[in-house]
Every structure is written in structure tokens, then in C-alpha cells.
Amino acid sequence: MKGLLIKDFKLMKGQKNFFLAIVAIALAMITLSPGTSFAIGFLGFVGSLFSLSSISYDEFDNGNAFLFSLPITRKEYVLEKYTFGVLCGIAFLFLGTLISFFSILITDKGNLREMFLTACTLLPVILLLLSIMLPFVLKFGGEKGRIAILGMMGFLFVAGILLTKIAEYMKIDFYPLVKRLSQIDPRVYILFFLFLAITALAVSCLVSQSILNKKEF
Amino acid sequence: MLKIEHLKKSYENFSLDCSLEVKRGHVTGLIGQNGAGKSTTFKAILGLISYEHGDITILGKPLAQFTAKDKQDLGVVLSDSGFSGYLTINDILPIMENLYKNFDKSFFLEQVEKFQLPCDKKIKDFSTGMKAKVKVLTAISHHAKLLILDEPTAGLDVIARDELLELLRDFMAKEEGNSILISSHISSDLESICDDLYMIHQGTIILHEDTDVLLSDYALLKVDDEAYARLDKQYLLRSKKESYGYSCLTDQKQYYAENYPQIAIEKGTIDEVITMMIRGAA
């Protein structure tokens, strides 16, 4: 697995211009609206996408055929992609948090506690996104996988609207529930969502392994 | 080292039924036209595709039991696949070091220097010859026991092909018992390196012979209609109608040379043997 991780980090190194561009965008965001936490979410999400692009790199020029003739198993490959995604997600989230932290220190705008809570809330969201996106990309490939993810997002969006409409029609009011949630200690729901996201990631990893086991190269 | 028994794999317009064996210390060639089934056979050996029927035994183990650890003893070159073109040789080094416990870094770097391969340039920007050399170097730099090489010389000029074949000869000389399965559609490459050859056509092995025997005993007989009628046909493998009469492939050159001294007998080259095996009638 270490060899595969090195390969992905080396490939990532080749995308350093893209990396610098997103850091520049994050810095621009924070300069234009200091004290906000945009940079954390933005960098966290983009960072986790490196795992998806590494799958596209592997597929390019039928590279997978050679890759799977190396002394690795398909299971190891999947585990590596999840590890790489999580590492990149966390690293970029941390970078975003650091940028926000210094922005707050320098401009004296914003709130450190709020920033920290945002970063902690975004971590399970990133893990959840990875657990949804990776099986799609492994199943359909880099390009088609992204289309499939967009399709699924669209489906979830429509399903959400439908659910709201149904709730309205049935006169179910979610507001008290949301209000009650906001009263819970943030540490509790962050831990709860983290547990949920890790569980989703584990299930997703098993699904991905089964997808890859059926693939031919 | 490798044994394939009745390997069957079907696609919509193609089906493979292949049996072959690579013996310890041997270089075995698989020769055939593009689309004959060479790459499908290689992919099946490497577990990259599933197959419907047959048994593959590799380094003494059935393929199903051949683990990632066992793959340490394999060196692989695939014609249409390799390390990502976005990596450099400097990038490949730590990857190989971490994937192969016996990776011989100094040997690898020595060869890189010998072939003047740039270490900081992305592989995608290499010439075809350079790319092929990197592929072969990665396959032979970790003390593999068996090399599986699918078209390692494809698209190379004569000099580059010769350099690669030299690397393979060195690999065979390095350790007793090393073996190679190599495919190519360039017969002269295989002629110079292989101990035995399998010819594959439309997914089926149509001939297996020792290279020495192929080159010494196989011949093309060129006869007119009258001579063809009188010819003893029991040692003819294939015959083909020509404008002057018939060309016939035999594996008993000596017999015809002694008994029919008046007919034209040409030494069988691998290309001619393939052409006759495919186009001639049995």
C-alpha cells in the first residue's frame, strides 16, 4: 500500500499548479470576506477530490492493467484510495482551518470557536462525500463517474424537495426538531456525525472492493 | 514455471482456447497476428480478466492461490500499459522500492544511466524506445523468476530492439532457472531469443515447436503441378496453390531433400511458417 500511496502523492505533485491555484482562490476568498470559514470547506472538498483524480490517472492509457500486475491486491488498491482520499481531505481541511485561523488573528474578525466547530463539522461531511463518490468513480471510471455523481446529487436534490413537499402536505413541521438539534452540545452531534461518516466510509469501502473484484482490465 | 491448460475465454467476436507451457530456464515465445489472442492470454495469466474454463499454474501455484506476495517473483511488461506517463523515473524509484522487497536500485540506476534515460522527464514525453526500456527495466530490476512480456519490442527500431533483447539475455544468464514468456509479432526477435515457440491464430495454438527444430527441419517446397502430384504428402503440414503450382510446408526438410533432389526447397523462416500455417490447407 505504501508504494501506491507514494505513486498517488507523486502524481499529485504533478498537479502543483492546480494546488497553488486553489490555495490562491482560498486566500482571495478569505481576503474578500475575512472572518468567514469558506476556505475550510472549499479546500477540504477540493482536497478530497484528489483521490478521484488519482483514479483517473490510473485509468489513463489503460494504466490499470499494469498496476494490477504489480504485487498488490485489488483490496489493497481500494484501501489505498480511501486512505489517500481521507489523508488529502484532512490535510486540506487543516490547511483551510490554518488560513482561517490566521485571518481571524490578523483581521480580528470572526470567531475562533465558530471556526473550529465549522472545521470539525466539515470533517464528517468530507468523509461522507468520499464514501459516496469513490464507489461511483471506481465503478464507472473517472469521467463517467463524475457524471454519475452529478446525476445522483440531482436525484438527492429532487428527492429532498419532494420530501419537503410531502412533509408540507402532511403538515409535518421539522422546525422544532431543527431547533432542538441546535440546542445539543456541538461536540455531541459532531461525534455522532463522525461516527456515521466513518460507518458510511467502511460500508462504501466494502462496496468498492466488490466493484473492483468484478472489473476486468 | 507456467502452465496453461485449455484456457477458454469468449468475447462477442472472438474466443480463446489456449494451452501452453513455459519450462524452467526456458524462453518461450508466443507469436501471432494482431488480435490473435496473445494479449488476452497474458491478461488471463496475470488475473486481469476472468475466464470461463481452464487451469493456469504459475510458479507452481494455481492462479487462484497466486498471491500478491507471489507476484514479487514476476516481472511484467504489457504492450498497452505501464506506469503513468505523468511520473518520472525519479518518481518510479521509491514506488518500486516500496512495492518490491528485492528491488535492485543500483542495477536499475546503472541501466538508466547506460541507456541515457532522463530521470526528471515525464515518461509520457519519452520516445517509444525509451518508454519500452523503462518498462523492461522495471520488470527485470527486482530479481523476478518469470518474466511475462507482451510485445516488449513493439514499435522499436532495430537498434532499440537489439538492446532490449540483450537485456533479456542478461536476465536469463543472471540466474539459472529464470524463465520468460514473450509475445511479439516480429518473428526475428523471437527467433533470436526463444527456446521454443507457440503460434497462435484466431485464439487457438496452431503450432508448438523448438526454435532450433523450426529453423532446421521446417522448409518450404516450391513445386509445379506435376511435381506436386508425385510428391509424398505424408510429411506436408500445409499446402497452398500458387501461380507456379504449389508451395508446401514440411517439418521434414531432410526427407524431401534426399528423395526429391530436383525440387526447390527453401529454409523455413518463422514468418513463412506462420503464413503457411494460417493460409495453407492441411
Coordinates of C-alpha atoms in Angstrom, one line a residue:
Chain A
M1 CA 0.0 0.0 0.0
K2 CA 2.9 2.4 0.8
G3 CA 4.1 2.1 -2.8
L4 CA 0.6 3.0 -4.1
L5 CA 0.4 5.9 -1.8
I6 CA 3.8 7.2 -2.9
K7 CA 2.6 6.9 -6.5
D8 CA -0.5 9.0 -5.8
F9 CA 1.4 11.6 -4.0
K10 CA 3.9 11.8 -6.8
L11 CA 1.1 12.2 -9.3
M12 CA -0.4 14.8 -7.0
K13 CA 2.9 16.7 -7.1
G14 CA 2.4 17.0 -10.9
Q15 CA -0.8 18.9 -10.2
K16 CA 1.0 21.5 -8.1
N17 CA -0.2 24.4 -10.3
F18 CA -3.8 23.4 -9.7
F19 CA -2.9 23.1 -6.0
L20 CA -1.4 26.6 -5.9
A21 CA -4.5 27.9 -7.8
I22 CA -7.0 26.6 -5.2
V23 CA -4.9 27.9 -2.3
A24 CA -4.8 31.3 -4.1
I25 CA -8.6 31.1 -4.5
A26 CA -9.0 30.3 -0.8
L27 CA -6.7 33.2 0.1
A28 CA -8.7 35.5 -2.2
M29 CA -12.0 34.3 -0.5
I30 CA -10.7 35.0 2.9
T31 CA -9.2 38.4 1.9
L32 CA -12.5 39.5 0.4
S33 CA -14.6 38.3 3.4
P34 CA -12.4 38.0 6.4
G35 CA -13.6 36.1 9.4
T36 CA -15.6 33.6 7.4
S37 CA -15.0 29.8 7.1
F38 CA -15.4 29.5 3.3
A39 CA -11.7 28.5 2.9
I40 CA -12.1 25.5 5.2
G41 CA -15.0 23.9 3.3
F42 CA -13.6 24.9 -0.1
L43 CA -10.1 23.4 0.5
G44 CA -11.5 20.4 2.3
F45 CA -13.8 19.5 -0.6
V46 CA -11.2 20.1 -3.3
G47 CA -8.6 18.2 -1.4
S48 CA -10.8 15.1 -1.2
L49 CA -11.2 15.3 -5.0
F50 CA -7.5 14.4 -5.4
S51 CA -8.4 10.8 -4.6
L52 CA -10.9 10.8 -7.5
S53 CA -8.4 12.4 -9.9
S54 CA -5.8 9.8 -8.9
I55 CA -8.2 7.1 -10.1
S56 CA -8.5 8.9 -13.5
Y57 CA -4.7 9.0 -13.7
D58 CA -4.6 5.2 -13.0
E59 CA -7.1 4.6 -15.8
F60 CA -5.3 6.8 -18.3
D61 CA -3.7 4.9 -21.2
N62 CA -5.0 1.6 -19.7
G63 CA -2.6 2.0 -16.8
N64 CA -4.8 -0.2 -14.5
A65 CA -3.7 -3.3 -16.4
F66 CA -0.1 -2.8 -15.5
L67 CA -1.0 -1.6 -12.0
F68 CA -2.8 -4.8 -11.1
S69 CA 0.1 -6.9 -12.4
L70 CA 2.2 -5.4 -9.6
P71 CA 2.4 -7.2 -6.3
I72 CA -0.8 -5.6 -4.9
T73 CA -4.3 -6.9 -4.4
R74 CA -7.5 -5.2 -5.5
K75 CA -8.5 -4.9 -1.9
E76 CA -5.2 -3.1 -1.1
Y77 CA -5.8 -0.7 -4.1
V78 CA -9.3 0.2 -2.8
L79 CA -8.0 0.7 0.8
E80 CA -5.2 2.9 -0.6
K81 CA -7.7 5.1 -2.5
Y82 CA -9.8 5.6 0.7
T83 CA -6.7 6.3 2.8
F84 CA -5.4 8.8 0.2
G85 CA -8.8 10.5 0.0
V86 CA -9.1 10.8 3.8
L87 CA -5.5 12.0 4.1
C88 CA -5.9 14.6 1.4
G89 CA -9.3 15.7 2.8
I90 CA -7.9 16.1 6.3
A91 CA -4.7 17.8 5.1
F92 CA -6.6 20.3 3.0
L93 CA -9.2 20.9 5.7
F94 CA -6.4 21.6 8.1
L95 CA -4.8 24.0 5.6
G96 CA -8.2 25.8 5.2
T97 CA -8.5 26.0 9.0
L98 CA -5.0 27.4 9.3
I99 CA -5.7 30.1 6.7
S100 CA -9.0 31.0 8.5
F101 CA -7.1 30.9 11.9
F102 CA -4.5 33.4 10.7
S103 CA -7.2 35.5 9.0
I104 CA -9.0 35.8 12.3
L105 CA -5.8 36.6 14.2
I106 CA -4.7 39.3 11.7
T107 CA -8.1 40.9 10.9
D108 CA -9.6 40.4 14.3
K109 CA -12.9 39.5 12.5
G110 CA -14.7 36.2 13.1
N111 CA -14.7 33.8 15.9
L112 CA -12.1 31.1 16.6
R113 CA -14.6 28.8 18.4
E114 CA -17.0 29.0 15.5
M115 CA -14.2 28.4 13.0
F116 CA -13.1 25.3 14.9
L117 CA -16.7 24.0 15.1
T118 CA -17.1 24.5 11.3
A119 CA -13.9 22.6 10.6
C120 CA -15.0 19.7 12.9
T121 CA -18.4 19.6 11.3
L122 CA -16.9 19.6 7.8
L123 CA -14.7 16.6 8.5
P124 CA -17.6 14.1 8.6
V125 CA -19.2 15.8 5.6
I126 CA -16.0 15.2 3.6
L127 CA -15.7 11.6 4.7
L128 CA -19.4 11.1 3.7
L129 CA -18.7 12.7 0.3
L130 CA -15.8 10.4 -0.2
S131 CA -17.8 7.4 0.7
I132 CA -20.4 8.3 -1.9
M133 CA -18.1 9.4 -4.7
L134 CA -15.4 6.7 -4.6
P135 CA -17.6 3.7 -5.5
F136 CA -19.1 5.7 -8.4
V137 CA -15.7 6.6 -9.8
L138 CA -14.4 3.1 -9.3
K139 CA -17.5 1.6 -11.0
F140 CA -17.9 4.0 -13.9
G141 CA -14.4 5.4 -14.3
G142 CA -13.1 8.9 -13.8
E143 CA -15.2 10.7 -16.5
K144 CA -18.4 8.7 -16.4
G145 CA -18.2 8.5 -12.6
R146 CA -18.3 12.3 -12.2
I147 CA -21.5 12.4 -14.4
A148 CA -22.9 9.6 -12.3
I149 CA -22.2 11.6 -9.1
L150 CA -23.8 14.7 -10.6
G151 CA -26.8 12.5 -11.5
M152 CA -27.0 11.2 -8.0
M153 CA -26.7 14.6 -6.5
G154 CA -29.5 15.8 -8.7
F155 CA -31.6 12.8 -7.7
L156 CA -31.0 13.6 -4.0
F157 CA -31.9 17.2 -4.6
V158 CA -35.2 16.3 -6.2
A159 CA -35.8 13.7 -3.5
G160 CA -35.2 16.4 -0.9
I161 CA -37.7 18.8 -2.5
L162 CA -40.2 16.0 -2.8
L163 CA -39.7 15.1 0.8
T164 CA -40.3 18.7 1.9
K165 CA -43.4 19.0 -0.2
I166 CA -44.7 15.7 1.2
A167 CA -44.0 17.0 4.7
E168 CA -45.8 20.2 4.0
Y169 CA -48.7 18.3 2.5
M170 CA -48.9 16.1 5.6
K171 CA -48.4 19.1 7.8
I172 CA -45.2 17.8 9.5
D173 CA -43.2 20.6 10.9
F174 CA -39.4 19.9 11.1
Y175 CA -38.6 23.3 12.7
P176 CA -38.9 22.1 16.4
L177 CA -36.6 19.2 15.6
V178 CA -34.0 21.6 14.0
K179 CA -34.4 23.9 16.9
R180 CA -33.8 21.1 19.4
L181 CA -30.8 19.9 17.4
S182 CA -29.2 23.4 17.7
Q183 CA -29.5 23.2 21.4
I184 CA -27.5 20.0 21.6
D185 CA -23.8 20.4 22.6
P186 CA -22.0 20.6 19.2
R187 CA -19.4 18.1 20.4
V188 CA -22.2 15.5 20.6
Y189 CA -23.5 15.9 17.1
I190 CA -20.0 16.3 15.7
L191 CA -19.1 12.9 17.3
F192 CA -22.4 11.4 16.2
F193 CA -21.8 12.6 12.5
L194 CA -18.2 11.5 12.6
F195 CA -19.3 8.0 13.7
L196 CA -22.0 8.0 11.0
A197 CA -19.4 9.1 8.4
I198 CA -16.9 6.5 9.4
T199 CA -19.5 3.8 9.2
A200 CA -20.6 5.0 5.8
L201 CA -16.9 5.0 4.7
A202 CA -16.4 1.4 5.9
V203 CA -19.6 0.3 4.1
S204 CA -18.5 2.2 1.0
C205 CA -15.1 0.6 1.1
L206 CA -16.6 -2.8 1.1
V207 CA -18.9 -1.9 -1.8
S208 CA -15.9 -0.5 -3.7
Q209 CA -14.0 -3.8 -3.1
S210 CA -16.8 -5.8 -4.6
I211 CA -17.0 -3.4 -7.6
L212 CA -13.3 -3.7 -8.2
N213 CA -13.3 -7.5 -7.8
K214 CA -15.7 -7.7 -10.8
K215 CA -13.7 -5.4 -13.0
E216 CA -11.6 -6.7 -16.0
F217 CA -8.6 -4.8 -17.2
Chain B
M1 CA 7.2 -22.2 -14.3
L2 CA 3.9 -21.6 -16.2
K3 CA 1.3 -24.0 -17.5
I4 CA -1.9 -23.1 -19.2
E5 CA -4.4 -25.9 -19.9
H6 CA -7.4 -25.3 -22.2
L7 CA -7.8 -21.7 -21.2
K8 CA -11.1 -20.5 -22.6
K9 CA -12.4 -17.0 -22.8
S10 CA -15.1 -15.8 -25.1
Y11 CA -15.9 -12.3 -26.4
E12 CA -18.6 -11.3 -28.8
N13 CA -16.4 -11.8 -31.9
F14 CA -13.5 -13.8 -30.5
S15 CA -12.9 -16.9 -28.5
L16 CA -9.7 -18.1 -27.0
D17 CA -8.8 -21.7 -26.4
C18 CA -5.1 -21.9 -25.4
S19 CA -2.7 -24.4 -23.8
L20 CA 0.9 -23.7 -23.4
E21 CA 3.9 -24.3 -21.1
V22 CA 6.9 -22.3 -20.1
K23 CA 9.6 -24.6 -18.7
R24 CA 12.2 -23.6 -16.1
G25 CA 15.2 -21.9 -17.7
H26 CA 13.4 -21.5 -21.0
V27 CA 12.4 -18.6 -23.1
T28 CA 9.1 -19.3 -24.7
G29 CA 7.7 -17.2 -27.5
L30 CA 4.1 -16.6 -28.4
I31 CA 3.7 -15.4 -31.9
G32 CA 0.7 -14.4 -33.8
Q33 CA -1.0 -11.6 -35.7
N34 CA -2.6 -8.6 -34.0
G35 CA -5.9 -9.8 -32.4
A36 CA -4.8 -13.5 -32.4
G37 CA -5.2 -13.8 -28.6
K38 CA -1.8 -13.0 -27.3
S39 CA -2.8 -10.2 -25.0
T40 CA -5.9 -12.0 -23.8
T41 CA -3.7 -14.9 -22.8
F42 CA -1.3 -12.6 -20.9
K43 CA -4.1 -10.8 -19.2
A44 CA -5.6 -14.2 -18.1
I45 CA -2.2 -15.3 -16.7
L46 CA -2.0 -12.0 -14.7
G47 CA -5.5 -12.3 -13.3
L48 CA -6.6 -9.1 -15.1
I49 CA -9.6 -10.8 -16.8
S50 CA -11.8 -13.7 -15.8
Y51 CA -12.0 -16.8 -17.9
E52 CA -14.7 -19.4 -18.4
H53 CA -12.7 -22.6 -18.4
G54 CA -9.2 -24.0 -18.0
D55 CA -6.3 -24.1 -15.5
I56 CA -3.4 -21.8 -15.1
T57 CA -0.5 -22.8 -12.9
I58 CA 2.1 -20.2 -12.3
L59 CA 5.4 -20.7 -10.4
G60 CA 3.9 -23.9 -9.0
K61 CA 0.7 -22.5 -7.8
P62 CA -2.8 -22.5 -9.3
L63 CA -3.7 -18.9 -10.3
A64 CA -6.5 -18.7 -7.7
Q65 CA -3.9 -19.2 -5.0
F66 CA -1.3 -16.9 -6.5
T67 CA -1.0 -14.1 -4.0
A68 CA 0.3 -10.5 -4.2
K69 CA 3.4 -11.8 -2.4
D70 CA 4.0 -14.4 -5.1
K71 CA 3.8 -11.6 -7.7
Q72 CA 7.1 -10.4 -6.3
D73 CA 8.7 -13.1 -8.5
L74 CA 7.0 -11.9 -11.6
G75 CA 8.3 -9.2 -14.0
V76 CA 5.6 -7.9 -16.3
V77 CA 5.6 -5.8 -19.5
L78 CA 2.3 -5.1 -21.2
S79 CA 2.2 -3.7 -24.7
D80 CA -0.5 -1.1 -24.0
S81 CA 0.0 -0.3 -20.3
G82 CA 2.7 0.8 -17.9
F83 CA 3.4 3.3 -15.1
S84 CA 1.5 6.5 -15.5
G85 CA 3.1 8.8 -18.2
Y86 CA 2.9 11.6 -15.7
L87 CA 5.5 10.0 -13.5
T88 CA 9.3 10.4 -13.9
I89 CA 12.0 7.8 -13.4
N90 CA 12.8 9.6 -10.1
D91 CA 9.2 9.1 -9.1
I92 CA 9.2 5.4 -10.0
L93 CA 12.2 4.6 -7.8
P94 CA 10.6 5.0 -4.4
I95 CA 7.4 3.3 -5.8
M96 CA 9.4 0.3 -6.9
E97 CA 11.4 0.2 -3.6
N98 CA 8.2 0.0 -1.7
L99 CA 6.4 -2.5 -3.9
Y100 CA 9.3 -5.0 -4.4
K101 CA 11.3 -6.2 -1.5
N102 CA 14.1 -7.3 -3.8
F103 CA 14.2 -4.1 -5.9
D104 CA 17.8 -3.7 -7.1
K105 CA 18.1 0.1 -7.1
S106 CA 21.7 0.3 -8.1
F107 CA 21.2 -2.1 -11.1
F108 CA 18.2 0.0 -12.2
L109 CA 20.1 3.2 -12.0
E110 CA 23.0 1.7 -13.7
Q111 CA 20.9 0.7 -16.6
V112 CA 19.1 4.0 -16.7
E113 CA 22.5 5.7 -17.0
K114 CA 23.6 3.2 -19.6
F115 CA 20.6 3.9 -21.8
Q116 CA 20.8 7.7 -21.0
L117 CA 17.2 7.8 -19.8
P118 CA 16.3 11.2 -18.3
C119 CA 15.3 10.9 -14.7
D120 CA 13.4 14.1 -14.3
K121 CA 11.4 14.0 -17.5
K122 CA 7.8 12.7 -17.5
I123 CA 7.6 9.3 -19.2
K124 CA 4.8 10.5 -21.5
D125 CA 7.4 12.8 -23.1
F126 CA 9.9 9.9 -23.7
S127 CA 10.4 8.4 -27.2
T128 CA 8.9 5.0 -27.9
G129 CA 12.2 3.3 -27.4
M130 CA 12.8 5.0 -24.1
K131 CA 9.4 4.0 -22.8
A132 CA 10.0 0.4 -23.8
K133 CA 13.3 0.4 -22.0
V134 CA 11.7 1.8 -18.8
K135 CA 9.1 -1.0 -19.0
V136 CA 11.6 -3.7 -19.4
L137 CA 13.9 -2.3 -16.7
T138 CA 11.2 -2.2 -14.2
A139 CA 10.4 -5.8 -15.0
I140 CA 13.9 -7.1 -14.6
S141 CA 15.1 -5.0 -11.6
H142 CA 13.6 -6.9 -8.7
H143 CA 15.0 -10.4 -9.2
A144 CA 12.0 -11.9 -10.8
K145 CA 12.0 -15.6 -11.7
L146 CA 9.5 -15.3 -14.5
L147 CA 9.0 -12.5 -17.0
I148 CA 5.7 -12.1 -18.8
L149 CA 6.4 -9.8 -21.7
D150 CA 3.7 -8.8 -24.0
E151 CA 5.1 -7.2 -27.2
P152 CA 8.1 -5.5 -25.4
T153 CA 9.7 -4.6 -28.7
A154 CA 6.6 -3.2 -30.5
G155 CA 7.2 0.0 -32.4
L156 CA 11.0 0.0 -31.8
D157 CA 13.8 0.4 -34.4
V158 CA 16.3 -2.4 -34.9
I159 CA 18.9 -1.0 -32.6
A160 CA 16.5 -0.4 -29.7
R161 CA 15.1 -3.9 -30.2
D162 CA 18.5 -5.4 -30.1
E163 CA 19.3 -3.5 -26.9
L164 CA 16.2 -4.8 -25.2
L165 CA 16.8 -8.4 -26.3
E166 CA 20.3 -8.0 -24.9
L167 CA 18.8 -7.1 -21.5
L168 CA 16.6 -10.2 -21.6
R169 CA 19.6 -12.4 -22.5
D170 CA 21.4 -10.9 -19.5
F171 CA 18.4 -11.6 -17.3
M172 CA 18.4 -15.3 -18.4
A173 CA 22.2 -15.5 -17.8
K174 CA 22.0 -13.9 -14.3
E175 CA 20.2 -16.7 -12.6
E176 CA 19.8 -20.3 -13.5
G177 CA 16.1 -21.2 -13.7
N178 CA 14.9 -17.8 -14.8
S179 CA 12.2 -18.1 -17.5
I180 CA 10.5 -15.8 -19.9
L181 CA 7.2 -15.9 -21.8
I182 CA 7.4 -13.3 -24.5
S183 CA 5.0 -12.4 -27.3
S184 CA 5.7 -10.5 -30.5
H185 CA 4.6 -10.2 -34.0
I186 CA 8.1 -9.6 -35.1
S187 CA 9.4 -13.1 -35.7
S188 CA 13.1 -12.2 -35.9
D189 CA 13.0 -11.0 -32.3
L190 CA 11.7 -14.3 -31.1
E191 CA 13.9 -16.3 -33.4
S192 CA 17.0 -15.0 -31.8
I193 CA 15.9 -15.4 -28.1
C194 CA 13.4 -18.2 -27.8
D195 CA 14.0 -21.8 -27.0
D196 CA 10.5 -22.8 -28.2
L197 CA 7.7 -21.0 -30.0
Y198 CA 3.9 -21.2 -29.9
M199 CA 1.9 -19.9 -32.8
I200 CA -1.5 -18.6 -32.0
H201 CA -4.2 -17.8 -34.6
Q202 CA -7.8 -16.8 -34.0
G203 CA -7.4 -17.8 -30.3
T204 CA -6.0 -21.2 -30.9
I205 CA -2.5 -22.5 -30.7
I206 CA -1.8 -23.9 -34.2
L207 CA 1.9 -24.9 -33.8
H208 CA 4.4 -25.5 -31.0
E209 CA 7.9 -26.3 -31.8
D210 CA 11.5 -25.8 -30.6
T211 CA 13.0 -22.8 -32.3
D212 CA 16.1 -24.9 -33.4
V213 CA 13.8 -27.5 -35.0
L214 CA 11.7 -24.9 -36.6
L215 CA 14.7 -23.3 -38.2
S216 CA 16.5 -26.5 -39.2
D217 CA 13.8 -29.0 -40.1
Y218 CA 11.0 -26.8 -41.5
A219 CA 11.1 -25.9 -45.1
L220 CA 9.0 -24.6 -48.0
L221 CA 8.8 -26.8 -51.0
K222 CA 8.1 -25.0 -54.2
V223 CA 6.7 -27.4 -56.9
D224 CA 4.8 -27.2 -60.1
D225 CA 1.5 -29.1 -60.6
E226 CA 3.2 -32.2 -62.0
A227 CA 5.8 -32.5 -59.2
Y228 CA 3.1 -31.8 -56.6
A229 CA 1.1 -34.8 -57.9
R230 CA 4.1 -37.1 -57.5
L231 CA 5.1 -35.7 -54.1
D232 CA 4.8 -37.9 -51.0
K233 CA 2.4 -35.8 -48.9
Q234 CA 2.7 -37.6 -45.6
Y235 CA 5.2 -35.0 -44.2
L236 CA 3.4 -31.9 -45.6
L237 CA 1.9 -29.7 -42.9
R238 CA 0.2 -27.3 -45.2
S239 CA -0.1 -26.7 -49.0
K240 CA -1.0 -23.6 -50.8
K241 CA -1.9 -23.1 -54.5
E242 CA 0.4 -20.6 -56.2
S243 CA 0.7 -19.3 -59.8
Y244 CA 3.6 -21.7 -60.5
G245 CA 2.0 -24.7 -58.8
Y246 CA 2.1 -25.3 -55.0
S247 CA 4.1 -24.2 -52.1
C248 CA 4.2 -26.7 -49.3
L249 CA 5.3 -26.5 -45.7
T250 CA 7.1 -29.5 -44.2
D251 CA 8.8 -30.3 -41.0
Q252 CA 10.9 -33.0 -42.7
K253 CA 13.2 -30.9 -44.9
Q254 CA 15.9 -33.7 -45.0
Y255 CA 13.4 -36.3 -46.2
Y256 CA 12.4 -34.2 -49.2
A257 CA 16.0 -33.0 -49.9
E258 CA 17.1 -36.6 -50.1
N259 CA 14.2 -38.1 -52.0
Y260 CA 13.3 -35.2 -54.3
P261 CA 16.6 -33.5 -55.1
Q262 CA 15.1 -31.8 -58.2
I263 CA 12.5 -29.7 -56.3
A264 CA 13.2 -26.2 -54.9
I265 CA 13.5 -26.3 -51.1
E266 CA 13.7 -23.1 -49.1
K267 CA 14.7 -22.9 -45.5
G268 CA 11.6 -22.1 -43.5
T269 CA 11.6 -18.8 -41.7
I270 CA 9.2 -18.2 -38.9
D271 CA 7.3 -15.7 -41.0
E272 CA 6.9 -18.2 -43.8
V273 CA 5.9 -21.0 -41.4
I274 CA 3.2 -18.7 -39.8
T275 CA 1.9 -17.6 -43.2
M276 CA 1.6 -21.2 -44.4
M277 CA 0.1 -22.4 -41.2
I278 CA -2.6 -19.7 -41.4
R279 CA -3.2 -19.5 -45.2
G280 CA -2.3 -23.0 -46.3
A281 CA -4.6 -26.0 -46.4
A282 CA -3.9 -29.0 -44.3

